[in-house]
């Protein structure tokens, strides 16, 4: 029996952490105002204080209230007594031959997640995680072999961006001219987990990341990848407004059921109906269809032709992803000639069809290779079914 597809609600409540200090990272502006007022900041001052503190945390990257020099000394001391500005802890950092950096980060509860920085000529993309593990079981994905431990909090999601900027030395120097080429210029939610099964936290975190007074990464430079959680797609357009990528991977329900089991809940037709609405709702240009190339499984000319027929009318780009192997994976990567032939058919039908060059393979940082070694493996399917009372 297959693992049940359920939305596990395992987020830590937004509570005072051990030691009693609330982490200000990841709070929305309204939540930050609330926290400052609760500490005793007069209500009429709250908005201004939020603006000042926000800039210190997200524009200057400070981690210490004492560095907030436009606040009175006494007020800084009070802030330090009540709050902290905390990031996930870097357990290890691996740098690939191609410059890709993979961070293993420790978060509350001793859990670990990964974030990957991919430098390119004209941009730098940070791939971040939204959950520890994943409740879904896509058969080609390494993360899918690790069971869901919990959702990440907004602090932990935003924290991945802060950690990368710390490590890359990307915070501005006071007085120095603004650096226009940014190291972390783009963010993709393509790490561990299904972001649309942690919707509110991902949304709140992305609002912080987009905020023009802080990290200021525009919604058009953020891409959320989903395996196809149909009921949350319209909300993503309306409440986040970022670019959308979808893990499509197959052109018949029979094959997609096996590769992306959430397809049994929301099949290809239902998914495409939701996707057709996305560009209008989010006022964005096109959707990225991710398509992993698996030898002899989904890579024929007939598949390519079916794919372009299915997506007709949707403004789209098709990202062909050569399968990245992981120990024990039940698939092989399609041959290069096959991938190119597939790309050619898609391209001739009028769609951009870039073949994603695997990055960071030597450090297991490529798509679908992420899995934290410290977490227990997924329970067997029988165990999962038993736990769910099936
Ligand atoms: N859960 C989300 C986002 C994380 S996966 C989703 O599924 O979309 C990010 C991308 O990597 C997805 O397109 C996923 O299908 C792809 N991927 C997973 N395992 C892979 C592998 N072994 N090789 C290549 N791509 C893989
Ligand atoms: Fe989860 Fe995405 Fe991997 Fe599927 S591909 S198991 S949804 S992380």
XYZ file of C-alpha atoms and ligand atoms in Angstrom:
424
model
C 0.000 0.000 0.000
C 1.223 3.487 -0.792
C 1.968 6.035 1.884
C -1.066 8.184 2.617
C -0.825 11.695 1.252
C -1.780 13.906 4.124
C -0.890 17.342 5.252
C 0.877 16.832 8.531
C 0.657 19.847 10.803
C 3.879 19.735 12.688
C 4.942 23.353 12.841
C 6.397 24.504 16.111
C 4.084 27.069 17.651
C 5.380 30.623 17.660
C 6.376 30.584 21.279
C 9.144 31.899 23.422
C 12.136 29.638 22.839
C 14.165 28.190 25.691
C 15.785 30.981 27.613
C 12.655 33.044 27.139
C 13.824 35.255 24.279
C 11.665 35.667 21.201
C 13.536 35.531 17.904
C 12.681 38.614 15.847
C 13.760 37.013 12.581
C 10.824 35.944 10.417
C 8.168 38.037 12.181
C 5.957 40.085 9.892
C 5.992 43.853 10.449
C 2.688 43.572 12.312
C 4.013 40.804 14.570
C 7.177 42.765 15.238
C 5.109 45.819 16.235
C 3.047 43.636 18.536
C 6.171 42.241 20.195
C 7.643 45.705 20.725
C 4.411 47.011 22.227
C 4.190 43.996 24.515
C 7.696 44.885 25.724
C 6.519 48.380 26.608
C 7.243 50.432 23.489
C 4.603 53.191 23.288
C 2.103 52.408 20.533
C 2.664 55.718 18.754
C 6.371 54.897 18.416
C 5.939 51.278 17.341
C 5.832 51.860 13.594
C 9.024 53.907 13.608
C 10.845 51.390 15.814
C 9.755 48.533 13.547
C 11.192 50.424 10.570
C 14.506 51.014 12.331
C 14.925 47.488 13.671
C 13.813 45.987 10.358
C 16.572 47.842 8.524
C 19.192 46.732 11.011
C 18.208 43.092 10.749
C 17.490 42.791 7.054
C 19.401 45.578 5.356
C 22.565 45.691 7.471
C 22.465 42.110 8.694
C 23.296 42.941 12.316
C 22.910 40.213 14.906
C 23.421 42.318 17.983
C 21.070 44.956 19.378
C 24.039 46.994 20.508
C 24.932 47.735 16.900
C 21.598 49.543 16.386
C 23.128 52.954 16.914
C 20.072 55.042 16.082
C 18.282 53.613 19.119
C 18.885 54.876 22.654
C 21.226 52.760 24.754
C 18.572 51.925 27.314
C 16.137 50.818 24.623
C 18.790 48.598 23.044
C 19.423 46.958 26.405
C 15.719 46.350 26.840
C 15.487 44.773 23.382
C 18.439 42.519 24.201
C 16.757 41.428 27.417
C 13.571 40.365 25.623
C 14.568 39.325 22.129
C 17.215 37.712 20.001
C 18.204 37.851 16.340
C 18.990 34.221 15.735
C 19.915 32.206 12.671
C 20.103 28.465 12.123
C 23.538 27.188 13.089
C 25.897 26.129 10.292
C 26.938 22.543 11.015
C 28.982 22.201 7.864
C 29.630 23.991 4.627
C 30.824 22.188 1.535
C 32.097 24.010 -1.526
C 31.887 22.191 -4.849
C 34.456 22.387 -7.622
C 31.976 24.538 -9.546
C 31.566 27.023 -6.678
C 28.235 25.674 -5.432
C 28.019 25.851 -1.644
C 25.948 23.451 0.379
C 25.081 24.378 3.949
C 23.960 21.860 6.493
C 22.026 23.830 9.097
C 20.885 22.847 12.561
C 17.551 24.129 13.811
C 15.543 23.808 17.030
C 15.068 20.233 18.142
C 18.468 19.241 16.731
C 17.014 18.756 13.254
C 19.002 19.489 10.144
C 18.126 21.011 6.792
C 20.127 21.964 3.753
C 20.385 25.101 1.671
C 22.409 25.376 -1.528
C 23.952 28.468 -3.106
C 24.519 28.308 -6.861
C 26.649 31.124 -8.332
C 26.177 31.944 -12.001
C 27.671 34.627 -14.195
C 24.970 37.215 -13.845
C 23.127 36.019 -10.773
C 23.320 33.846 -7.706
C 20.521 31.538 -6.674
C 19.877 30.293 -3.187
C 17.883 27.080 -3.007
C 16.133 26.822 0.352
C 14.161 24.183 2.223
C 10.641 24.499 3.599
C 10.358 21.320 5.674
C 12.582 18.810 7.434
C 12.017 15.804 5.178
C 8.854 15.561 3.080
C 5.475 13.880 3.534
C 5.387 12.960 -0.143
C 7.176 10.022 -1.664
C 8.214 10.896 -5.193
C 10.066 7.788 -6.252
C 13.034 9.565 -7.904
C 13.697 12.015 -5.046
C 16.171 11.450 -2.246
C 14.322 13.771 0.149
C 11.259 11.611 -0.466
C 12.972 8.706 1.260
C 13.160 10.731 4.467
C 9.928 11.065 6.361
C 8.486 14.413 7.296
C 9.802 15.557 10.647
C 8.276 19.004 10.803
C 7.521 22.215 8.999
C 10.098 25.000 9.156
C 9.092 28.212 10.910
C 9.277 31.569 9.092
C 12.433 32.304 11.147
C 14.074 29.141 9.865
C 13.099 29.843 6.267
C 14.277 33.475 6.320
C 17.283 32.349 8.384
C 18.608 30.351 5.430
C 18.869 33.561 3.411
C 20.570 35.388 6.286
C 23.091 32.588 6.786
C 24.020 32.573 3.092
C 24.510 36.343 3.063
C 26.640 36.096 6.227
C 28.796 33.406 4.668
C 29.162 35.235 1.353
C 29.996 38.477 3.166
C 27.162 40.194 1.360
C 25.904 42.718 3.929
C 26.521 46.317 2.899
C 29.239 48.352 4.611
C 27.889 51.572 6.116
C 28.879 54.466 3.879
C 30.108 52.250 1.040
C 28.471 52.655 -2.389
C 25.556 50.307 -2.993
C 26.664 47.155 -4.736
C 24.332 46.582 -7.651
C 25.354 43.030 -8.508
C 24.004 40.866 -5.783
C 25.415 37.525 -4.773
C 22.084 36.179 -3.546
C 19.907 37.701 -6.265
C 17.363 34.885 -6.581
C 15.671 32.480 -4.212
C 14.135 29.161 -5.182
C 12.015 27.039 -2.872
C 13.360 23.808 -4.326
C 15.208 22.317 -1.376
C 13.775 19.814 1.044
C 10.037 19.621 1.500
C 6.802 20.603 -0.204
C 6.376 24.370 0.299
C 2.630 24.311 -0.259
C 2.201 21.929 2.667
C 3.682 24.677 4.834
C 1.827 27.514 3.179
C 1.463 30.170 5.898
C 5.055 29.966 7.076
C 6.424 30.035 3.537
C 4.180 32.997 2.704
C 5.200 34.982 5.786
C 8.874 34.217 5.187
C 8.691 35.299 1.552
C 6.998 38.568 2.572
C 10.024 39.274 4.742
C 12.435 38.330 1.959
C 10.611 40.588 -0.546
C 10.322 43.629 1.735
C 11.947 46.592 -0.030
C 13.465 48.024 3.165
C 15.335 44.837 3.877
C 16.478 41.867 1.828
C 14.515 43.287 -1.062
C 14.448 40.254 -3.348
C 11.556 40.923 -5.689
C 8.700 38.472 -6.156
C 9.886 37.925 -9.719
C 13.186 36.611 -8.412
C 11.550 34.060 -6.148
C 10.386 30.728 -7.542
C 8.304 28.298 -5.551
C 8.345 24.711 -6.749
C 5.419 22.443 -5.970
C 4.725 18.823 -6.741
C 1.135 19.884 -7.460
C -0.812 20.781 -4.309
C -3.722 22.065 -6.368
C -5.865 23.726 -3.660
C -2.993 26.033 -2.664
C -2.009 27.176 -6.156
C -4.479 30.066 -6.448
C -3.527 31.224 -2.941
C 0.128 31.200 -3.915
C -0.697 33.587 -6.747
C -2.797 35.855 -4.573
C -0.909 35.845 -1.282
C 2.712 35.439 -2.388
C 2.725 36.397 -6.069
C 6.073 34.778 -6.778
C 6.962 32.723 -9.837
C 5.725 29.148 -9.886
C 7.484 25.963 -10.916
C 5.730 22.636 -11.010
C 7.280 19.197 -10.791
C 5.490 17.770 -13.803
C 7.736 14.875 -14.813
C 5.247 12.734 -16.756
C 2.662 13.014 -19.509
C 0.212 10.284 -18.527
C -1.527 9.793 -15.202
C -0.308 6.212 -15.169
C 3.354 7.251 -15.126
C 2.862 10.384 -13.004
C 1.031 8.324 -10.349
C 4.260 6.372 -9.931
C 6.727 9.257 -10.071
C 4.776 11.928 -8.193
C 2.184 10.052 -6.109
C 0.271 13.221 -5.216
C -1.031 12.816 -8.777
C -3.449 10.211 -7.433
C -5.099 12.961 -5.429
C -4.884 15.732 -8.056
C -4.325 14.331 -11.524
C -2.760 15.959 -14.575
C -5.989 17.538 -15.798
C -6.859 19.028 -12.400
C -3.324 20.339 -12.052
C -3.284 21.918 -15.506
C -6.628 23.617 -14.858
C -5.153 25.275 -11.746
C -1.978 26.235 -13.610
C -3.901 27.907 -16.433
C -5.224 30.416 -13.922
C -1.873 31.174 -12.275
C -0.337 33.755 -14.620
C -3.491 35.894 -14.549
C -3.923 35.651 -10.777
C -0.292 36.408 -9.992
C 0.284 38.807 -12.861
C 3.398 36.874 -13.804
C 4.594 35.768 -17.153
C 5.129 32.081 -17.321
C 5.204 28.874 -15.381
C 8.233 26.635 -15.242
C 7.528 22.973 -15.847
C 10.221 20.833 -14.278
C 10.752 17.540 -16.037
C 13.284 15.062 -14.707
C 14.752 12.872 -17.446
C 14.550 9.203 -16.466
C 15.897 6.645 -18.880
C 13.145 4.600 -20.526
C 10.482 5.948 -18.155
C 9.348 9.376 -19.365
C 11.873 10.415 -22.007
C 10.487 9.254 -25.391
C 9.626 11.419 -28.384
C 5.989 10.506 -27.781
C 6.310 11.919 -24.236
C 7.721 15.169 -25.577
C 4.859 15.498 -28.059
C 2.256 14.708 -25.420
C 3.833 17.269 -23.114
C 3.528 20.147 -25.561
C -0.062 19.161 -26.331
C -0.996 19.078 -22.668
C 0.392 22.497 -21.853
C -0.892 24.220 -25.002
C -2.121 27.686 -24.097
C -0.109 27.991 -20.884
C 2.780 30.475 -21.041
C 5.568 28.120 -20.041
C 9.202 27.206 -19.964
C 10.217 23.563 -19.682
C 13.229 22.892 -17.507
C 14.668 19.501 -18.369
C 16.515 18.110 -15.372
C 18.939 15.250 -15.991
C 18.205 12.793 -13.192
C 20.670 13.145 -10.328
C 21.582 9.803 -8.884
C 21.646 8.984 -5.214
C 22.570 5.754 -3.432
C 19.913 3.131 -4.044
C 17.954 5.207 -6.568
C 15.718 3.040 -8.754
C 16.295 5.077 -11.952
C 19.011 6.077 -14.374
C 19.660 9.368 -16.090
C 18.552 9.512 -19.747
C 21.368 9.572 -22.276
C 22.477 12.989 -23.365
C 21.347 12.442 -26.985
C 17.892 11.450 -25.735
C 17.628 14.567 -23.560
C 18.619 16.733 -26.517
C 16.116 15.052 -28.843
C 13.377 15.622 -26.245
C 14.437 19.257 -25.807
C 14.355 19.739 -29.553
C 10.722 18.650 -29.899
C 9.674 20.926 -27.051
C 11.689 23.801 -28.476
C 10.219 23.412 -31.965
C 6.762 23.639 -30.423
C 7.695 27.153 -29.294
C 8.781 26.645 -25.692
C 12.104 27.459 -24.105
C 13.512 24.102 -23.060
C 16.785 24.605 -21.186
C 18.576 21.523 -19.928
C 19.544 22.195 -16.347
C 23.244 21.575 -15.863
C 23.674 19.580 -12.691
C 25.479 21.723 -10.127
C 27.319 20.635 -7.038
C 27.029 16.936 -7.831
C 30.356 16.166 -6.175
C 28.908 17.310 -2.842
C 25.428 15.779 -3.353
C 23.944 19.258 -3.602
C 22.121 18.774 -6.894
C 18.326 18.730 -7.228
C 16.719 15.902 -5.371
C 19.903 14.761 -3.651
C 19.260 16.566 -0.388
C 18.644 14.479 2.657
C 19.876 15.127 6.142
C 21.988 12.265 7.330
C 20.981 12.632 10.958
C 17.294 12.035 10.421
C 15.979 8.540 10.560
C 14.965 7.114 7.237
C 11.363 7.005 6.260
C 9.392 4.311 7.933
C 8.517 1.497 5.585
C 5.313 1.973 3.673
C 3.670 -0.657 5.824
C 4.702 1.204 8.985
C 3.347 4.476 7.645
C 0.047 2.830 6.770
C -0.134 1.305 10.239
C 0.579 4.661 11.907
C -2.178 6.251 9.853
C -4.568 3.533 10.970
C -5.043 2.151 7.475
N 8.742 19.548 -3.176
C 8.875 20.499 -4.212
C 10.189 21.236 -4.193
C 11.450 20.451 -3.920
S 12.048 19.365 -5.154
C 8.664 19.853 -5.538
O 8.623 18.623 -5.616
O 8.509 20.576 -6.519
C 12.859 20.427 -6.338
C 12.932 19.812 -7.751
O 13.929 18.779 -7.826
C 11.615 19.180 -8.168
O 11.289 19.489 -9.489
C 11.933 17.730 -8.031
O 11.049 16.977 -8.774
C 13.368 17.671 -8.507
N 14.069 16.440 -8.140
C 13.837 15.649 -7.079
N 14.690 14.593 -7.086
C 15.464 14.714 -8.174
C 16.552 13.949 -8.701
N 16.993 12.874 -8.080
N 17.142 14.387 -9.834
C 16.716 15.508 -10.438
N 15.700 16.283 -9.977
C 15.068 15.889 -8.860
Fe 8.886 15.940 -1.656
Fe 9.402 17.440 -3.845
Fe 10.927 15.289 -3.243
Fe 8.428 14.933 -4.099
S 10.132 15.853 -5.263
S 9.390 13.869 -2.355
S 7.387 16.674 -3.167
S 10.725 17.163 -2.028
